[in-house]
Short mmCIF file of C-alpha atoms in Angstrom, two decimals:
data_model
loop_
_atom_site.label_atom_id
_atom_site.label_comp_id
_atom_site.label_asym_id
_atom_site.label_seq_id
_atom_site.Cartn_x
_atom_site.Cartn_y
_atom_site.Cartn_z
CA UNK A 9 -59.91 -5.44 -227.82
CA UNK A 10 -56.32 -4.90 -229.06
CA UNK A 11 -55.79 -5.05 -232.81
CA UNK A 12 -52.47 -6.13 -234.17
CA UNK A 13 -51.64 -4.90 -237.69
CA UNK A 14 -48.59 -6.15 -239.71
CA UNK A 15 -46.95 -4.77 -242.77
CA UNK A 16 -46.18 -5.54 -245.37
CA UNK A 17 -48.30 -8.77 -245.66
CA UNK A 18 -45.97 -10.07 -248.37
CA UNK A 19 -42.30 -9.59 -248.38
CA UNK A 20 -40.07 -10.71 -251.25
CA UNK A 21 -36.22 -10.62 -250.53
CA UNK A 22 -33.17 -11.30 -252.05
CA UNK A 23 -30.83 -13.70 -250.34
CA UNK A 24 -28.25 -12.00 -248.14
CA UNK A 25 -30.23 -8.91 -248.00
CA UNK A 26 -31.98 -7.22 -245.02
CA UNK A 27 -35.78 -7.52 -244.14
CA UNK A 28 -37.84 -5.65 -241.88
CA UNK A 29 -41.57 -6.43 -240.68
CA UNK A 30 -43.55 -3.84 -238.85
CA UNK A 31 -46.19 -4.53 -236.22
CA UNK A 32 -48.44 -1.98 -234.97
CA UNK A 33 -50.99 -2.44 -231.84
CA UNK A 34 -54.06 -0.30 -231.68
CA UNK A 35 -53.24 0.41 -227.82
CA UNK A 36 -49.81 0.84 -226.00
CA UNK A 37 -48.18 -2.52 -225.01
CA UNK A 38 -46.49 -1.05 -222.00
CA UNK A 39 -47.65 -2.94 -218.97
CA UNK A 40 -47.80 -1.55 -215.31
CA UNK A 41 -44.42 -3.23 -214.73
CA UNK A 42 -42.76 -1.17 -217.63
CA UNK A 43 -42.43 -4.05 -219.96
CA UNK A 44 -43.88 -4.25 -223.28
CA UNK A 45 -45.25 -7.72 -224.10
CA UNK A 46 -44.63 -8.17 -227.65
CA UNK A 47 -43.65 -11.45 -229.06
CA UNK A 48 -42.61 -12.79 -232.68
CA UNK A 49 -43.07 -16.21 -233.96
CA UNK A 50 -41.89 -17.74 -237.23
CA UNK A 51 -44.01 -20.49 -239.16
CA UNK A 52 -41.92 -22.19 -241.86
CA UNK A 53 -43.96 -23.99 -244.49
CA UNK A 54 -45.53 -27.04 -243.20
CA UNK A 55 -44.29 -26.46 -239.73
CA UNK A 56 -45.79 -25.44 -236.31
CA UNK A 57 -45.03 -21.81 -235.24
CA UNK A 58 -41.89 -21.27 -233.33
CA UNK A 59 -41.20 -18.27 -230.98
CA UNK A 60 -38.26 -15.97 -232.02
CA UNK A 61 -38.47 -13.20 -230.02
CA UNK A 62 -40.24 -12.25 -226.57
CA UNK A 63 -40.59 -8.99 -224.64
CA UNK A 64 -39.72 -7.02 -227.84
CA UNK A 65 -36.12 -7.89 -228.07
CA UNK A 66 -35.16 -11.03 -226.39
CA UNK A 67 -34.25 -13.84 -228.57
CA UNK A 68 -35.19 -17.34 -227.67
CA UNK A 69 -32.46 -20.02 -227.31
CA UNK A 70 -31.25 -21.30 -230.71
CA UNK A 71 -32.37 -18.39 -232.67
CA UNK A 72 -29.78 -16.69 -234.93
CA UNK A 73 -28.56 -13.45 -234.06
CA UNK A 74 -29.55 -11.99 -237.42
CA UNK A 75 -33.01 -11.69 -235.86
CA UNK A 76 -33.60 -8.69 -233.90
CA UNK A 77 -36.72 -7.10 -232.20
CA UNK A 78 -37.17 -3.36 -231.42
CA UNK A 79 -40.01 -0.91 -230.77
CA UNK A 80 -41.98 0.52 -227.98
CA UNK A 81 -45.48 1.58 -227.10
CA UNK A 82 -47.54 0.77 -230.31
CA UNK A 83 -44.76 0.19 -232.79
CA UNK A 84 -42.52 -2.75 -233.13
CA UNK A 85 -40.17 -4.24 -235.84
CA UNK A 86 -38.62 -7.43 -236.68
CA UNK A 87 -35.40 -7.30 -238.43
CA UNK A 88 -33.43 -9.89 -240.32
CA UNK A 89 -29.96 -8.68 -240.91
CA UNK A 90 -29.27 -11.04 -243.93
CA UNK A 91 -31.95 -13.24 -245.25
CA UNK A 92 -31.01 -16.90 -245.50
CA UNK A 93 -33.14 -19.62 -247.31
CA UNK A 94 -34.26 -21.21 -244.16
CA UNK A 95 -36.10 -17.80 -243.25
CA UNK A 96 -38.76 -18.51 -245.67
CA UNK A 97 -42.28 -18.51 -243.91
CA UNK A 98 -44.86 -16.46 -242.21
CA UNK A 99 -43.95 -14.28 -239.27
CA UNK A 100 -46.54 -13.27 -236.72
CA UNK A 101 -46.22 -10.71 -233.89
CA UNK A 102 -48.59 -11.41 -230.79
CA UNK A 103 -49.30 -9.22 -227.80
CA UNK A 104 -49.36 -10.49 -224.34
CA UNK A 105 -49.78 -7.21 -222.67
CA UNK A 106 -53.70 -6.75 -222.43
CA UNK A 107 -54.48 -10.03 -220.91
CA UNK A 108 -56.26 -11.17 -218.84
CA UNK A 109 -59.15 -10.64 -218.98
CA UNK A 110 -58.59 -10.19 -222.80
CA UNK A 111 -56.77 -12.57 -225.01
CA UNK A 112 -53.41 -13.13 -226.81
CA UNK A 113 -53.90 -11.41 -230.07
CA UNK A 114 -51.83 -12.17 -233.14
CA UNK A 115 -51.10 -10.02 -236.30
CA UNK A 116 -52.37 -11.23 -239.58
CA UNK A 117 -48.92 -12.57 -240.66
CA UNK A 118 -46.18 -11.46 -242.99
CA UNK A 119 -44.95 -14.01 -245.70
CA UNK A 120 -41.57 -13.80 -246.40
CA UNK A 121 -40.19 -15.28 -249.82
CA UNK A 122 -37.06 -15.26 -251.73
CA UNK A 123 -36.95 -13.15 -254.96
CA UNK B 12 -36.37 -31.66 -224.04
CA UNK B 13 -40.07 -30.68 -223.67
CA UNK B 14 -42.58 -32.17 -226.42
CA UNK B 15 -46.21 -31.93 -226.89
CA UNK B 16 -48.29 -34.21 -228.97
CA UNK B 17 -51.84 -33.51 -230.17
CA UNK B 18 -54.23 -36.31 -230.79
CA UNK B 19 -57.88 -36.90 -231.66
CA UNK B 20 -60.39 -37.39 -234.40
CA UNK B 21 -59.57 -35.83 -237.64
CA UNK B 22 -63.28 -35.48 -238.58
CA UNK B 23 -66.07 -34.26 -236.67
CA UNK B 24 -69.54 -33.85 -237.79
CA UNK B 25 -71.32 -30.38 -237.57
CA UNK B 26 -73.14 -29.62 -234.19
CA UNK B 27 -71.01 -32.21 -232.52
CA UNK B 28 -68.19 -31.95 -230.06
CA UNK B 29 -64.56 -31.74 -231.08
CA UNK B 30 -62.42 -33.34 -228.36
CA UNK B 31 -58.60 -33.33 -228.50
CA UNK B 32 -55.85 -34.21 -226.23
CA UNK B 33 -52.16 -32.96 -225.73
CA UNK B 34 -49.64 -35.25 -224.25
CA UNK B 35 -46.75 -33.46 -222.64
CA UNK B 36 -43.25 -35.04 -222.14
CA UNK B 37 -40.15 -33.67 -220.82
CA UNK B 38 -42.00 -31.34 -218.22
CA UNK B 39 -44.54 -31.46 -215.61
CA UNK B 40 -47.88 -30.20 -216.62
CA UNK B 41 -48.58 -29.35 -212.86
CA UNK B 42 -46.32 -26.20 -213.78
CA UNK B 43 -46.65 -23.33 -216.02
CA UNK B 44 -49.50 -22.57 -218.33
CA UNK B 45 -50.84 -24.92 -221.33
CA UNK B 46 -52.46 -23.49 -224.22
CA UNK B 47 -54.58 -24.40 -227.24
CA UNK B 48 -54.15 -22.36 -230.75
CA UNK B 49 -55.75 -23.08 -234.16
CA UNK B 50 -55.20 -22.00 -237.69
CA UNK B 51 -57.99 -22.33 -240.21
CA UNK B 52 -56.65 -23.52 -243.67
CA UNK B 53 -54.56 -20.83 -245.20
CA UNK B 54 -55.10 -18.26 -242.50
CA UNK B 55 -53.39 -16.89 -239.41
CA UNK B 56 -53.32 -17.99 -235.72
CA UNK B 57 -56.00 -17.85 -233.23
CA UNK B 58 -55.59 -18.42 -229.57
CA UNK B 59 -58.23 -20.48 -228.05
CA UNK B 60 -57.43 -20.64 -224.48
CA UNK B 61 -55.32 -21.99 -221.58
CA UNK B 62 -55.26 -23.82 -218.33
CA UNK B 63 -52.68 -22.99 -215.86
CA UNK B 64 -50.70 -24.92 -213.23
CA UNK B 65 -53.33 -24.14 -210.59
CA UNK B 66 -56.36 -25.38 -212.79
CA UNK B 67 -57.61 -22.01 -213.52
CA UNK B 68 -58.52 -21.37 -216.88
CA UNK B 69 -58.77 -18.43 -219.53
CA UNK B 70 -60.58 -18.47 -222.86
CA UNK B 71 -60.80 -16.46 -226.00
CA UNK B 72 -64.07 -14.45 -225.49
CA UNK B 73 -65.17 -15.24 -229.07
CA UNK B 74 -65.21 -18.98 -228.32
CA UNK B 75 -65.88 -18.92 -224.46
CA UNK B 76 -69.27 -20.14 -224.53
CA UNK B 77 -68.38 -23.32 -226.41
CA UNK B 78 -64.88 -24.33 -224.93
CA UNK B 79 -63.87 -26.50 -222.06
CA UNK B 80 -59.96 -26.86 -221.55
CA UNK B 81 -59.20 -29.42 -218.61
CA UNK B 82 -56.15 -31.48 -217.44
CA UNK B 83 -55.24 -34.74 -216.15
CA UNK B 84 -51.74 -34.34 -214.00
CA UNK B 85 -51.71 -38.34 -213.63
CA UNK B 86 -51.24 -38.57 -217.36
CA UNK B 87 -49.43 -35.43 -218.00
CA UNK B 88 -52.17 -34.43 -220.43
CA UNK B 89 -54.35 -31.67 -221.03
CA UNK B 90 -57.66 -31.45 -223.13
CA UNK B 91 -59.99 -29.12 -225.43
CA UNK B 92 -63.59 -29.80 -225.88
CA UNK B 93 -65.25 -27.42 -228.47
CA UNK B 94 -68.85 -27.68 -228.62
CA UNK B 95 -71.41 -27.21 -231.44
CA UNK B 96 -68.84 -27.19 -234.23
CA UNK B 97 -69.32 -25.77 -237.44
CA UNK B 98 -67.34 -25.67 -240.77
CA UNK B 99 -65.61 -22.55 -239.49
CA UNK B 100 -64.08 -24.56 -236.75
CA UNK B 101 -62.16 -26.53 -239.44
CA UNK B 102 -58.37 -25.84 -238.70
CA UNK B 103 -55.05 -27.20 -237.51
CA UNK B 104 -55.20 -27.40 -233.57
CA UNK B 105 -51.81 -26.76 -231.87
CA UNK B 106 -51.13 -27.25 -228.00
CA UNK B 107 -48.31 -25.15 -226.61
CA UNK B 108 -46.63 -24.53 -223.48
CA UNK B 109 -46.90 -21.09 -222.02
CA UNK B 110 -43.76 -19.23 -220.82
CA UNK B 111 -43.05 -18.98 -217.20
CA UNK B 112 -43.99 -15.35 -217.75
CA UNK B 113 -47.52 -15.71 -218.87
CA UNK B 114 -47.39 -12.42 -220.86
CA UNK B 115 -44.61 -13.88 -223.05
CA UNK B 116 -47.05 -16.25 -224.75
CA UNK B 117 -45.94 -19.78 -225.94
CA UNK B 118 -42.36 -21.01 -225.85
CA UNK B 119 -42.90 -24.83 -227.01
CA UNK B 120 -45.38 -25.89 -229.57
CA UNK B 121 -46.77 -29.40 -230.76
CA UNK B 122 -46.65 -30.36 -234.37
CA UNK B 123 -50.40 -29.74 -234.72
CA UNK B 124 -53.39 -31.99 -235.81
CA UNK B 125 -55.96 -31.27 -238.65
CA UNK B 126 -59.81 -31.37 -237.65
CA UNK B 127 -62.13 -31.00 -240.40
CA UNK B 128 -65.83 -30.40 -239.54
CA UNK B 129 -68.04 -32.12 -242.11
CA UNK B 130 -70.93 -34.34 -242.58
#
C-alpha cells in the first residue's frame, strides 16, 4: 500500500507570513497517463474537509490564489503565500493514483496555527 | 449547488450494524462516484469506500469484509452498512461526491455525522 507522509505535523505561522507543507509518498504518483493524482484538503476547526487542490497544482473553484501546489513523483508541497486567520486548520494530502484496486490514501494531517 | 446530508443513529451497540444514509441534492446520484469517509475522534481521515454511477463498488481493503455501500437512485440517496462494529468504529462519518475524474478524489463533502459505538 502507498503511504503518505506529511511534514511538519504542526506548523505555527505568523499572520501574513508564508507557510509550506510537505507530502511524500512511498511510491511514485505518476499514473500511466502522465498525471500525478495528488490532492490537498483543508479542514477548518469543527468543519468538514474541503478540497483545495487536485492533480498536484489545480486549485478548486473559490480557493484563494495564495494557495498553490507543486511537486512530482514522490514529493509534493502545498504553499500558502501569506497566511490569514481563516487558514487555521488541518491540511491533508491524498493520493488517487494507485487505485483501484487499492484505496485513496490520506497523509496524517498538518495542523496550522497562528503564532 | 450540490449538497450532501448524512443521517443515521448516533449510537450503535458493539457487534451490531451501523447504518447511515447520505441524501444528495443538486445533483443526480446516477452520475459520478459517491464516497464514505470517516474520522475517529482527534485523528485523521480514512476512506471507507465508494459506489459508482454504474453501481459498482470499491472498498477499503481493511474494512472490505464488513462493508456494504448501496444506492437508491429513486430517492437520490446512498447508504453505508458496517457490520460487527467495535469501539474502534467510533468516528465522524462523512459522505462525499467523487470528482468526475475518479483519481481526483472528493470534491463536495457533507457536514458529517457522529457515530459512537458503546453499550
